[in-house]
Amino acid sequence: MNRRVAIFCFYEAYPPASGAASVSYNLAKFISDSSVLVQLGRHDGRFVTADGVEVVTLAGASESRRERLIRLPGFVNRMVAEIRGAKPDVVILEGASWAFYHWMLLRRIRRAIPQTRVVYHSHNVEYLLRSMRNGRTVALLTRLAERQVVRDADLVTAVSEVDQSHFARLYGVTPILLPNGVDTKRFVPLDRQTIASLRAKYGIDSQTLLFAGFYAYGPNREAIDFLVTSVMPALRQRHPSATLALTGGGAPYCEPWIRNAGAVPYEDFAGFVGACGVAVAPIFSGSGTRLKILEAMAAGIPVVATEKAAEGLSLKHGEDILFARDRDEFVRRISELFDNPDFVARLRERGRLKVASKFTWDSIARKFQDDILMAGGAADQGAGLQAMRAADFNR
């Protein structure tokens, strides 16, 4: 039996211009024939996308964190009102923003609509991210809020076994696995004419490296700085025509070999990925799984990344992906691809097959819905989580 699912984001998930937004929108798109996506955006709105997802936007996404905190009670009240109006069987909280927001929303749901089944869909272990890039106060508040959310939700998910182990260590809770995926019907290899058109439009070619992600996000900023200041100067000594395409916006660089594409329009993004030559992901910190890797593989371009970037994806070096640890290895791996089209072709084919077999949103969402949300599994899992919550949290 199909049931109604409501997905809540404290950020703009449609149109999906970031990894977090892509995860949230695709979950809404594939998880149910009757879903509503509630997001914070720039203007109030209500519409249905071409994919059939009902999107409700509450104005507020353009405000600073301080202003958002001040107005948080109002946002939470409006979200609860949407739950009452939509009457969903399951509410999913998208854990890709500050856990404190989710804590406040979950507390309000429990008081106002106690019978509502709530899933916390974590995109990463947020405390680990905050402890690396924020002050001690923010990190500790994040840990308290994240702990409370995973204790009080009926069901908690993690994107990888690595994140599952982190949650178990920090909070005594082992979430179920809900990996990230790719809409493989959208990310498909392009014909030559389409590739030529996109390359002309964005100034990219077969020797363009792609890094997809907002500069404001700490692990992305670290990666972009590494590429611009270390990898690209060394690579261009071997391949003077090599360029670097950056999507997402915010990077403070204007070298002639940088293509600052900014927020590529949704209708162009999949093609833009496939029109580049090599995707790079020098990620050294953070948690979660990197959609930029899966999307590149689905689009048919090879990937060079750190092992940290591919954490939880079970990819094999030399078969699905190329791993590199430092500047010299990145330059060497990228040069191997530029100089060996047959090797590129093998990686492209292997990558597409791996994504199609393990990482399609269609199969991931269907399994999650059938096995957990709609077949009574959420209640069973909730009971199991409650049993695991007896661990000592006073660490």
Coordinates of C-alpha atoms in Angstrom, one line a residue:
M1 CA 0.0 0.0 0.0
N2 CA 1.4 3.4 -1.0
R3 CA 1.7 5.9 1.9
R4 CA 2.3 9.6 2.0
V5 CA 5.8 10.8 2.9
A6 CA 6.7 14.3 4.0
I7 CA 10.4 15.4 3.7
F8 CA 11.7 18.4 5.6
C9 CA 14.8 20.5 4.8
F10 CA 16.2 23.6 6.4
Y11 CA 17.7 24.5 3.1
E12 CA 16.6 24.8 -0.6
A13 CA 16.5 21.3 -2.0
Y14 CA 14.8 22.2 -5.3
P15 CA 16.2 23.0 -7.7
P16 CA 19.0 20.8 -6.4
A17 CA 22.2 22.9 -6.6
S18 CA 24.3 21.0 -4.1
G19 CA 25.0 17.4 -3.0
A20 CA 22.7 17.7 0.0
A21 CA 19.9 19.2 -2.1
S22 CA 20.3 16.4 -4.7
V23 CA 20.0 13.7 -2.0
S24 CA 16.8 15.3 -0.5
Y25 CA 15.1 15.9 -3.8
N26 CA 15.9 12.5 -5.2
L27 CA 14.6 10.9 -2.0
A28 CA 11.4 12.8 -2.4
K29 CA 11.2 11.9 -6.1
F30 CA 11.8 8.1 -5.8
I31 CA 10.6 7.1 -2.3
S32 CA 6.8 7.4 -2.8
D33 CA 4.2 8.2 -5.4
S34 CA 2.7 10.6 -2.8
S35 CA 5.4 12.8 -1.3
V36 CA 5.8 16.4 -0.3
L37 CA 9.1 18.3 0.1
V38 CA 9.1 21.2 2.5
Q39 CA 12.1 23.5 2.3
L40 CA 13.4 26.8 3.4
G41 CA 13.9 29.1 0.4
R42 CA 13.9 32.7 -0.7
H43 CA 10.1 33.1 -1.2
D44 CA 7.0 31.3 -0.1
G45 CA 5.7 29.0 -2.7
R46 CA 3.8 25.8 -3.5
F47 CA 4.1 23.9 -6.8
V48 CA 4.6 20.4 -8.3
T49 CA 7.8 19.7 -10.2
A50 CA 8.0 17.9 -13.6
D51 CA 8.9 14.8 -11.6
G52 CA 5.7 14.9 -9.7
V53 CA 7.1 16.1 -6.4
E54 CA 5.0 18.6 -4.5
V55 CA 7.3 21.3 -3.2
V56 CA 6.4 23.7 -0.4
T57 CA 8.8 26.6 0.2
L58 CA 8.9 28.7 3.3
A59 CA 10.7 32.0 3.0
G60 CA 13.9 32.2 5.1
A61 CA 16.9 30.5 3.4
S62 CA 18.7 33.8 2.5
E63 CA 19.0 34.9 6.1
S64 CA 22.1 34.7 8.2
R65 CA 22.4 31.9 10.9
R66 CA 21.7 34.5 13.6
E67 CA 18.6 35.7 11.9
R68 CA 17.5 32.1 11.2
L69 CA 17.9 31.2 14.9
I70 CA 15.8 34.2 15.9
R71 CA 13.1 33.2 13.6
L72 CA 13.5 29.4 14.1
P73 CA 10.3 29.1 16.3
G74 CA 8.2 30.6 13.6
F75 CA 9.8 28.3 10.9
V76 CA 9.2 25.2 13.2
N77 CA 5.5 26.2 13.8
R78 CA 5.0 26.6 10.0
M79 CA 6.6 23.2 9.4
V80 CA 4.3 21.6 12.0
A81 CA 1.3 23.2 10.3
E82 CA 2.4 21.6 7.0
I83 CA 2.6 18.2 8.7
R84 CA -1.0 18.7 10.0
G85 CA -2.2 19.7 6.6
A86 CA -0.4 17.0 4.6
K87 CA -1.3 14.2 7.1
P88 CA 1.8 12.1 6.1
D89 CA 2.3 8.5 7.3
V90 CA 6.0 9.2 7.7
V91 CA 8.0 12.4 8.3
I92 CA 11.7 12.5 7.2
L93 CA 14.0 15.1 8.6
E94 CA 16.9 15.7 6.2
G95 CA 20.0 15.8 8.4
A96 CA 22.2 18.0 6.2
S97 CA 21.9 21.2 8.2
W98 CA 22.6 22.1 11.8
A99 CA 21.3 19.4 14.1
F100 CA 20.0 22.0 16.5
Y101 CA 17.3 22.9 13.9
H102 CA 16.1 19.3 13.7
W103 CA 16.2 19.0 17.5
M104 CA 13.8 22.0 17.8
L105 CA 11.5 20.6 15.1
L106 CA 11.4 17.1 16.5
R107 CA 10.6 18.4 20.0
R108 CA 7.7 20.4 18.5
I109 CA 6.4 17.5 16.5
R110 CA 6.5 15.2 19.6
R111 CA 4.4 17.8 21.6
A112 CA 2.0 18.8 18.8
I113 CA 1.5 15.5 16.8
P114 CA 2.9 12.7 19.0
Q115 CA 1.6 9.9 16.8
T116 CA 3.7 11.0 13.8
R117 CA 6.4 8.6 12.8
V118 CA 9.7 10.5 12.3
V119 CA 12.8 9.4 10.5
Y120 CA 16.1 11.2 10.9
H121 CA 17.9 10.8 7.5
S122 CA 21.5 11.8 8.4
H123 CA 23.7 12.8 5.4
N124 CA 26.8 12.7 7.7
V125 CA 27.8 12.7 11.3
E126 CA 27.5 16.4 11.9
Y127 CA 29.4 16.6 15.2
L128 CA 32.5 15.3 13.4
L129 CA 32.2 18.1 10.8
R130 CA 31.6 20.8 13.4
S131 CA 34.4 19.7 15.6
M132 CA 36.8 20.1 12.7
R133 CA 35.7 23.6 11.5
N134 CA 33.7 25.3 14.2
G135 CA 34.5 26.4 17.7
R136 CA 34.2 24.2 20.8
T137 CA 30.8 25.7 21.8
V138 CA 29.1 25.0 18.4
A139 CA 30.6 21.5 18.3
L140 CA 29.4 20.6 21.8
L141 CA 25.9 22.1 21.1
T142 CA 25.8 20.1 17.9
R143 CA 26.7 16.9 19.7
L144 CA 24.0 17.4 22.3
A145 CA 21.4 18.2 19.6
E146 CA 22.5 15.3 17.3
R147 CA 22.4 12.9 20.3
Q148 CA 18.9 14.0 21.2
V149 CA 17.6 13.7 17.7
V150 CA 18.9 10.1 17.2
R151 CA 17.5 9.2 20.6
D152 CA 14.1 10.6 20.0
A153 CA 13.5 9.7 16.3
D154 CA 11.6 6.5 15.5
L155 CA 14.2 5.6 12.9
V156 CA 17.7 6.8 12.1
T157 CA 19.6 6.2 8.9
A158 CA 23.3 6.5 7.9
V159 CA 24.8 6.7 4.4
S160 CA 27.7 4.3 5.0
E161 CA 29.0 1.7 7.3
V162 CA 31.7 4.1 8.4
D163 CA 29.1 6.6 9.6
Q164 CA 27.1 3.8 11.2
S165 CA 30.2 3.0 13.3
H166 CA 30.7 6.7 14.2
F167 CA 27.0 7.0 15.4
A168 CA 27.5 3.8 17.5
R169 CA 30.6 5.1 19.1
L170 CA 29.3 8.6 19.8
Y171 CA 25.7 7.9 20.8
G172 CA 25.3 4.2 21.3
V173 CA 22.9 4.0 18.3
T174 CA 23.5 2.0 15.1
P175 CA 21.4 3.4 12.3
I176 CA 20.1 1.4 9.4
L177 CA 21.9 1.9 6.1
L178 CA 20.4 4.3 3.5
P179 CA 23.2 5.0 1.0
N180 CA 23.2 7.9 -1.4
G181 CA 22.5 7.2 -5.0
V182 CA 22.2 8.7 -8.5
D183 CA 19.3 9.2 -10.9
T184 CA 20.9 7.2 -13.7
K185 CA 18.3 8.3 -16.2
R186 CA 19.5 11.8 -15.8
F187 CA 23.2 11.2 -15.7
V188 CA 23.9 9.4 -18.9
P189 CA 26.8 9.6 -21.4
L190 CA 26.2 12.3 -24.0
D191 CA 26.3 12.2 -27.8
R192 CA 29.1 14.2 -29.5
Q193 CA 26.9 17.1 -30.6
T194 CA 25.6 17.7 -27.1
I195 CA 29.1 17.5 -25.6
A196 CA 30.4 20.0 -28.2
S197 CA 27.5 22.4 -27.4
L198 CA 28.1 22.3 -23.7
R199 CA 31.8 22.6 -24.0
A200 CA 31.4 25.7 -26.2
K201 CA 28.9 27.2 -23.7
Y202 CA 31.0 26.7 -20.6
G203 CA 34.6 26.8 -22.0
I204 CA 35.4 23.2 -21.0
D205 CA 37.0 20.3 -22.9
S206 CA 38.5 16.8 -22.6
Q207 CA 41.3 18.2 -20.4
T208 CA 39.1 20.0 -18.0
L209 CA 39.1 18.7 -14.4
L210 CA 35.8 19.0 -12.6
F211 CA 35.3 19.7 -8.9
A212 CA 31.6 20.0 -7.9
G213 CA 30.8 21.6 -4.6
F214 CA 30.2 24.9 -2.7
Y215 CA 33.4 26.6 -1.6
A216 CA 31.7 27.6 1.7
Y217 CA 31.6 23.9 2.9
G218 CA 34.8 23.2 4.8
P219 CA 36.0 19.9 3.1
N220 CA 35.2 21.4 -0.3
R221 CA 37.2 24.6 0.5
E222 CA 40.1 22.5 1.6
A223 CA 39.9 20.5 -1.7
I224 CA 39.6 23.5 -4.0
D225 CA 42.5 25.3 -2.3
F226 CA 44.6 22.2 -2.8
L227 CA 43.7 21.9 -6.5
V228 CA 44.2 25.5 -7.3
T229 CA 47.5 26.1 -5.4
S230 CA 49.1 22.7 -5.6
V231 CA 47.8 20.3 -8.2
M232 CA 47.0 22.6 -11.1
P233 CA 50.3 24.4 -11.3
A234 CA 52.2 21.1 -11.4
L235 CA 49.7 19.5 -13.8
R236 CA 50.0 22.4 -16.3
Q237 CA 53.7 21.9 -16.5
R238 CA 52.9 18.6 -18.1
H239 CA 49.7 19.5 -19.8
P240 CA 49.6 23.3 -20.5
S241 CA 46.0 23.2 -21.8
A242 CA 44.6 21.6 -18.6
T243 CA 41.8 23.6 -17.0
L244 CA 39.8 23.3 -13.8
A245 CA 36.0 23.7 -13.7
L246 CA 34.4 24.6 -10.3
T247 CA 30.7 24.5 -9.7
G248 CA 28.7 25.7 -6.7
G249 CA 30.2 29.1 -6.5
G250 CA 32.2 31.1 -3.9
A251 CA 35.7 30.2 -4.8
P252 CA 38.0 33.3 -4.5
Y253 CA 40.2 32.4 -7.5
C254 CA 40.3 34.0 -11.0
E255 CA 43.2 32.2 -12.8
P256 CA 42.8 32.1 -16.6
W257 CA 42.7 28.3 -16.4
I258 CA 39.8 28.2 -14.0
R259 CA 36.3 27.9 -15.2
N260 CA 34.1 29.3 -12.4
A261 CA 30.8 27.9 -13.5
G262 CA 29.0 28.8 -10.3
A263 CA 25.6 27.2 -9.8
V264 CA 25.1 25.4 -13.1
P265 CA 21.4 25.3 -14.0
Y266 CA 19.6 22.1 -13.1
E267 CA 18.8 21.3 -16.7
D268 CA 22.5 21.6 -17.7
F269 CA 24.3 20.1 -14.7
A270 CA 24.2 16.4 -15.7
G271 CA 25.5 17.2 -19.2
F272 CA 28.1 19.6 -17.8
V273 CA 29.5 16.8 -15.7
G274 CA 29.7 14.5 -18.7
A275 CA 31.3 17.1 -20.9
C276 CA 34.3 17.5 -18.6
G277 CA 37.4 15.2 -18.9
V278 CA 38.1 14.0 -15.4
A279 CA 36.4 14.4 -12.1
V280 CA 38.6 15.1 -9.1
A281 CA 37.7 14.7 -5.4
P282 CA 40.7 15.5 -3.1
I283 CA 38.6 15.3 0.1
F284 CA 40.7 15.0 3.3
S285 CA 38.0 15.5 6.0
G286 CA 34.3 15.2 6.8
S287 CA 31.9 12.2 6.7
G288 CA 29.1 11.0 4.5
T289 CA 29.5 9.8 0.9
R290 CA 30.4 12.0 -2.0
L291 CA 27.7 12.3 -4.7
K292 CA 30.2 14.1 -6.9
I293 CA 32.0 10.7 -7.4
L294 CA 28.8 8.7 -8.1
E295 CA 27.5 11.4 -10.5
A296 CA 30.7 11.5 -12.4
M297 CA 30.8 7.7 -12.8
A298 CA 27.2 7.7 -13.9
A299 CA 27.9 10.4 -16.5
G300 CA 30.8 8.4 -17.9
I301 CA 33.9 10.3 -16.8
P302 CA 36.8 8.9 -14.8
V303 CA 37.4 9.9 -11.2
V304 CA 40.6 10.6 -9.3
A305 CA 40.0 10.9 -5.6
T306 CA 41.4 10.4 -2.1
E307 CA 40.4 7.2 -0.4
K308 CA 38.6 9.5 2.2
A309 CA 36.4 10.9 -0.6
A310 CA 35.3 7.4 -1.7
E311 CA 34.8 6.2 1.9
G312 CA 31.9 3.8 2.2
L313 CA 31.5 3.3 -1.6
S314 CA 33.5 0.0 -1.9
L315 CA 35.3 1.2 -5.1
K316 CA 38.4 -0.5 -6.4
H317 CA 41.5 1.4 -7.5
G318 CA 42.3 0.9 -11.1
E319 CA 38.9 -0.7 -11.9
D320 CA 36.3 1.8 -10.8
I321 CA 38.4 4.8 -9.7
L322 CA 41.9 6.0 -9.3
F323 CA 43.1 6.9 -5.8
A324 CA 45.7 9.5 -4.9
R325 CA 47.1 10.8 -1.6
D326 CA 49.1 13.9 -2.4
R327 CA 49.9 16.4 -5.1
D328 CA 52.3 14.2 -7.0
E329 CA 50.0 11.3 -7.1
F330 CA 47.1 13.4 -8.3
V331 CA 49.2 14.8 -11.1
R332 CA 50.4 11.4 -12.0
R333 CA 47.0 9.8 -12.0
I334 CA 45.4 12.6 -14.1
S335 CA 48.3 12.5 -16.6
E336 CA 47.7 8.8 -17.0
L337 CA 44.1 9.5 -18.0
F338 CA 45.0 12.3 -20.3
D339 CA 47.6 10.1 -22.1
N340 CA 45.7 6.8 -22.2
P341 CA 42.3 7.0 -23.9
D342 CA 41.9 3.2 -23.8
F343 CA 42.3 3.2 -20.0
V344 CA 39.8 6.0 -19.8
A345 CA 37.3 4.0 -21.8
R346 CA 37.7 1.0 -19.4
L347 CA 37.2 3.2 -16.3
R348 CA 34.2 4.9 -17.9
E349 CA 32.5 1.6 -18.6
R350 CA 33.3 0.0 -15.3
G351 CA 32.1 3.1 -13.4
R352 CA 28.8 3.2 -15.2
L353 CA 28.2 -0.5 -14.5
K354 CA 29.1 -0.1 -10.8
V355 CA 26.7 2.8 -10.3
A356 CA 23.9 1.0 -12.3
S357 CA 24.3 -2.1 -10.1
K358 CA 24.6 -0.6 -6.7
F359 CA 23.8 3.1 -6.5
T360 CA 20.6 3.9 -8.4
W361 CA 18.1 6.0 -6.4
D362 CA 15.3 4.0 -7.9
S363 CA 16.4 0.7 -6.3
I364 CA 17.7 2.3 -3.1
A365 CA 14.5 4.3 -2.4
R366 CA 12.2 1.3 -3.3
K367 CA 14.0 -1.0 -1.0
F368 CA 14.0 1.5 1.9
Q369 CA 10.3 2.2 1.4
D370 CA 9.2 -1.5 1.0
D371 CA 11.5 -3.0 3.7
I372 CA 11.5 -0.3 6.3
L373 CA 9.0 2.5 6.0
M374 CA 5.9 0.8 4.6
A375 CA 6.3 -2.8 5.7
G376 CA 6.2 -2.2 9.4
G377 CA 10.0 -2.2 9.6
A378 CA 10.2 1.3 11.0
A379 CA 8.4 0.3 14.1
D380 CA 10.6 -2.8 14.5
Q381 CA 13.7 -0.8 13.9
G382 CA 12.6 1.9 16.3
A383 CA 12.2 -0.7 19.0
G384 CA 15.7 -2.0 18.2
L385 CA 17.2 1.4 18.4
Q386 CA 15.5 2.0 21.8
A387 CA 17.2 -1.1 23.1
M388 CA 20.6 0.2 21.9
R389 CA 20.1 3.6 23.5
A390 CA 21.1 2.4 27.0
A391 CA 24.7 3.2 26.4
D392 CA 26.4 5.8 28.6
F393 CA 26.4 9.2 26.8
N394 CA 28.3 11.1 29.4
R395 CA 31.7 10.9 27.7

